[in-house]
Coordinates of C-alpha atoms in Angstrom, one line a residue:
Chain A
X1 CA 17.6 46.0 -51.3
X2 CA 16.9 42.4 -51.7
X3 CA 19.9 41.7 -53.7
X4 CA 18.9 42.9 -56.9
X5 CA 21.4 44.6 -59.2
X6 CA 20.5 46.1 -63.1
X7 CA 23.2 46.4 -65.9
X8 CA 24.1 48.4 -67.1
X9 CA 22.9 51.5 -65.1
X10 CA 22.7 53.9 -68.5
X11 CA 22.6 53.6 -71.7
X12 CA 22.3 55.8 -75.0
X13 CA 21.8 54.2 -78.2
X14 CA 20.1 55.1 -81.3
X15 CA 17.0 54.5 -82.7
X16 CA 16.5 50.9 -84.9
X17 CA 19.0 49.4 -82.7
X18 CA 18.7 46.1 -80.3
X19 CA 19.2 46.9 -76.5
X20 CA 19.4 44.4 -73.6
X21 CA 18.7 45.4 -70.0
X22 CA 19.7 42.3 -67.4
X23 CA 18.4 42.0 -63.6
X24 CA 20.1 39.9 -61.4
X25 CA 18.9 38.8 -58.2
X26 CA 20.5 36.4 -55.6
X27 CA 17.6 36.2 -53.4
X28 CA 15.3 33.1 -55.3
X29 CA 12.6 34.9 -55.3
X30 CA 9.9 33.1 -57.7
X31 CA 8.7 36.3 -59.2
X32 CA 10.6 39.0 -61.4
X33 CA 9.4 41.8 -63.2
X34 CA 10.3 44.6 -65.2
X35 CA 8.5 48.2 -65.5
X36 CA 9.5 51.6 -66.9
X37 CA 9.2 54.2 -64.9
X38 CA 7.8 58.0 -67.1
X39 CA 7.3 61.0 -65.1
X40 CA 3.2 61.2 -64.8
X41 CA 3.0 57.4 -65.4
X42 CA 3.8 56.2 -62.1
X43 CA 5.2 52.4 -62.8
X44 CA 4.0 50.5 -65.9
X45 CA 4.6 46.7 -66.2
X46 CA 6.0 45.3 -69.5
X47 CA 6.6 41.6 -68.5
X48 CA 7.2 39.5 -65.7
X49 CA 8.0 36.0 -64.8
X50 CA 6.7 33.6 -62.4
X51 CA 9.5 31.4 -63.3
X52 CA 12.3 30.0 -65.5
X53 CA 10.5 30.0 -68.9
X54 CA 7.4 31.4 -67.8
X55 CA 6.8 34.7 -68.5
X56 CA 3.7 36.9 -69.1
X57 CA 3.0 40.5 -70.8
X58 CA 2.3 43.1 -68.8
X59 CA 0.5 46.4 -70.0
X60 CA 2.8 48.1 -71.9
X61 CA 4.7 45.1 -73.7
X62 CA 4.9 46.3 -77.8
X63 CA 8.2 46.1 -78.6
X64 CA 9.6 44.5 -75.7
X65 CA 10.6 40.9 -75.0
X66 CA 12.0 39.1 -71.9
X67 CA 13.6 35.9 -71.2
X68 CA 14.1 34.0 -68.1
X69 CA 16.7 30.8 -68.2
X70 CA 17.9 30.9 -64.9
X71 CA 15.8 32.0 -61.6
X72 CA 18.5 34.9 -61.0
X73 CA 18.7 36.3 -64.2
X74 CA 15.9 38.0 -66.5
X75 CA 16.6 39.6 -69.4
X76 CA 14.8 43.0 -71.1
X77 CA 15.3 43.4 -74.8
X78 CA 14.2 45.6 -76.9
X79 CA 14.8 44.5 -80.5
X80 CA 14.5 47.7 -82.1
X81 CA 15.1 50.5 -79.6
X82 CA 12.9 53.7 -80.5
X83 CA 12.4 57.0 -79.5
X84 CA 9.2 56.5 -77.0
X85 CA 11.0 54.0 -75.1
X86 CA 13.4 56.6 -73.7
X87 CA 12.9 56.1 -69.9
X88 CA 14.1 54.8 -66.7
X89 CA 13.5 50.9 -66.4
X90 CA 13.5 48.9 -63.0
X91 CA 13.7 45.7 -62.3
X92 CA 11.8 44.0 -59.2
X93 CA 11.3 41.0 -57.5
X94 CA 8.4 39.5 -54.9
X95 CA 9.4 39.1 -52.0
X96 CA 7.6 36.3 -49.3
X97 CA 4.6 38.6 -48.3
X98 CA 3.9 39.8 -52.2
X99 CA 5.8 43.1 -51.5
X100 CA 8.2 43.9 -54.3
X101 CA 11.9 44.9 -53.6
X102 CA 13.1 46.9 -56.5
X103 CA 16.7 47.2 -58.7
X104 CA 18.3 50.4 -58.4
X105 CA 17.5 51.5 -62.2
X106 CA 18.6 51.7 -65.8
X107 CA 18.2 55.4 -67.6
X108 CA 17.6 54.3 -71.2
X109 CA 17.9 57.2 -74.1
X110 CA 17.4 56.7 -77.4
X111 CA 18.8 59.2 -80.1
Chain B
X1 CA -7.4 44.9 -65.6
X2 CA -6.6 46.6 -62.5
X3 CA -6.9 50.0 -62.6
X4 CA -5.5 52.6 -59.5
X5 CA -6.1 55.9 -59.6
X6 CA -3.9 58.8 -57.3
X7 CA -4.1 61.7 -55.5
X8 CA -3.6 64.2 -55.1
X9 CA -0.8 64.3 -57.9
X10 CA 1.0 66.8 -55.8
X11 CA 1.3 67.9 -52.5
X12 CA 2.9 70.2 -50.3
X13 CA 2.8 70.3 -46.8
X14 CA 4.6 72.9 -43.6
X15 CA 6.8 70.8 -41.4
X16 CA 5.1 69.3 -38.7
X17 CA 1.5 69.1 -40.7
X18 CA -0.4 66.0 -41.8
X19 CA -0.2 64.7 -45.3
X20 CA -2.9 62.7 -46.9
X21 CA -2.6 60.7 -49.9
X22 CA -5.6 58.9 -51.3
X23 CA -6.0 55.6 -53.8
X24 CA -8.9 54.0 -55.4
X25 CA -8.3 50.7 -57.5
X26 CA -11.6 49.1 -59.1
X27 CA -10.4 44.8 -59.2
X28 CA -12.0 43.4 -56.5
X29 CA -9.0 40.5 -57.1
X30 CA -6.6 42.6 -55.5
X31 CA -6.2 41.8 -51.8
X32 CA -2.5 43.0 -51.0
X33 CA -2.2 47.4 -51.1
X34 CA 1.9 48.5 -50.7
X35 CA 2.7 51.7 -50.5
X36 CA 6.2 52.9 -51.5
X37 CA 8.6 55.7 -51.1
X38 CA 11.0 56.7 -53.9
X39 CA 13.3 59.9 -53.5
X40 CA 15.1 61.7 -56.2
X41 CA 17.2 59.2 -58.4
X42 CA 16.4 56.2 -56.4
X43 CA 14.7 53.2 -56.2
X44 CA 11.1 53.1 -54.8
X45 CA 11.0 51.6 -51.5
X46 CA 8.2 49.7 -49.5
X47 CA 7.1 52.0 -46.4
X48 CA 4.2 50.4 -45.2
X49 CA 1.1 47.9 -47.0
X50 CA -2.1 46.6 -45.8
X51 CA -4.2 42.9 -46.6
X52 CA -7.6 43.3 -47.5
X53 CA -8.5 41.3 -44.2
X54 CA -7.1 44.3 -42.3
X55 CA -8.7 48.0 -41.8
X56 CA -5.7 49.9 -40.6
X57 CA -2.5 49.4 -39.8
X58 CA 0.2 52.0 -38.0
X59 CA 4.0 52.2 -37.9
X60 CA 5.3 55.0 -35.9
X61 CA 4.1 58.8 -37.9
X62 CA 2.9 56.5 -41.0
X63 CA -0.2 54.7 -41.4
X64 CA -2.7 53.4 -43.9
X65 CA -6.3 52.6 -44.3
X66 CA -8.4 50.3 -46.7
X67 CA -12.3 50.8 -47.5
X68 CA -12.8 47.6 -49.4
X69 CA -16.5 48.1 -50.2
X70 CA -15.6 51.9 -51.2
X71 CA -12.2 49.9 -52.9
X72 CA -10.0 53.1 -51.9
X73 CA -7.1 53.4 -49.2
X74 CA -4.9 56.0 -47.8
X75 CA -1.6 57.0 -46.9
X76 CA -1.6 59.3 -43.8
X77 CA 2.0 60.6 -42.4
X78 CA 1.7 63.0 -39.1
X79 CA 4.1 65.3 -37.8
X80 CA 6.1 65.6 -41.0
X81 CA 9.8 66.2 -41.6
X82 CA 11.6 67.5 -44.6
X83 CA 13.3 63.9 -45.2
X84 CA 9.5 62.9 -45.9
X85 CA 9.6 64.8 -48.9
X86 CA 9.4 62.1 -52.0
X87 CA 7.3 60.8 -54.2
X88 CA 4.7 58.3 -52.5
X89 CA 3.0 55.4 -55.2
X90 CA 0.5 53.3 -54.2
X91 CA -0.4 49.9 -55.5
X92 CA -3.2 47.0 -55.8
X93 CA -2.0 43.5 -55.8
X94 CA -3.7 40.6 -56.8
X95 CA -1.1 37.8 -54.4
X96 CA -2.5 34.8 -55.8
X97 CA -1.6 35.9 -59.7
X98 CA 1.4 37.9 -58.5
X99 CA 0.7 41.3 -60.5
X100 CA 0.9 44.7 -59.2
X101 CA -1.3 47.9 -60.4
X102 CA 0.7 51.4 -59.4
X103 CA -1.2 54.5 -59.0
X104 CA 0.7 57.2 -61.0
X105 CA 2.3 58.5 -57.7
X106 CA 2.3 61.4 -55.5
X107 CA 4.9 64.5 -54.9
X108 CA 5.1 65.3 -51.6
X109 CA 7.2 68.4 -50.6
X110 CA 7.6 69.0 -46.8
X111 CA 8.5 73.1 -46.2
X112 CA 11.0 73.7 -43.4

């Protein structure tokens, strides 16, 4: 599993509120990224990062930020949680060969 | 941007039988195409993926094609078992920018 871990695993927190999802990864892998996962929606990106600072939008970004100070950590926040981004969001990282080893998962609901 | 499109969205299959699960993507950019396997309340998992310099590749019961002039590829598992039964997502990669387009994945049920 590439040594990737997500915290917290769930979370349930009402609408209007700031949330912050964290992916840690202890393999140094250059690449990070975070998706949301909705059933008939497959995987959607919402940003990645190609390294410590650098970070990029992805296609479903409105509402979301991300920040990357250390290459193990990157951070998901959503600075005022509503009721559309109720979903399951994973983590991955790019492995050697551009295949993507995935976190295990955070179930998000917002009330 | 990349786009992937999947199917079929569903599929089910007796044990034993051949299941086929197509992708088209439409960025000529992408060169990398992973397929992964994510069962109930897990995280997906990389089964097999093919380069764009490559036409097939095979690993045991799974293996996968790419058409890059057509821009589709498949997923073809023989002699299925229940344990196949998941849902399957395929994806274009662009490896030089590091971005991945998912396809909006497949559920495959395997009947014993």
């Amino acid at each position: 599993d590439a040594g990737i871990t997500q915290s917290p695993r769930h979370k349930v927190t009402e609408t209007g509120t700031p949330v912050t999802l964290r992916c840690h990864q202890t393999e140094n892998h250059r690449y990070m990224y975070w998706y949301r996962q909705d059933p008939g929606h497959g995987l959607r990106l919402i940003h990645y990062s190609y390294g410590v600072k650098d970070t990029d939008k992805g296609e479903v970004s409105d509402g979301y930020s991300v920040s990357r100070s250390k290459t193990e950590d990157f951070l998901l926040t959503l600075e005022s949680a509503t009721s559309s981004q109720t979903s399951v969001y994973f983590c991955a990282t790019q492995g050697q060969f551009s295949e993507q080893y995935f976190g295990p998962g955070t179930r998000l609901t917002v009330t | 941007g990349e786009n992937v499109e999947q199917h079929p969205s569903t599929l089910s299959v007796q044990e034993g039988d051949s299941a086929v699960i197509k992708c088209t993507y439409s960025d000529s950019a992408s060169n990398y195409f992973p397929w992964y396997k994510q069962e109930l309340g897990k995280r997906p998992q990389l089964i097999i993926d093919i380069r764009s310099n490559v036409g097939e590749k095979k690993d045991q019961r799974i293996a996968v094609t790419l058409n890059k002039t057509a821009k589709h590829f498949s997923l073809h598992i023989t002699e299925t078992q229940p344990e196949d039964s998941a849902v399957y997502f395929c994806a274009a990669t662009d490896a030089n920018a590091g971005k991945s387009t998912f396809g909006d994945g497949t559920t495959l049920t395997v009947k014993p």
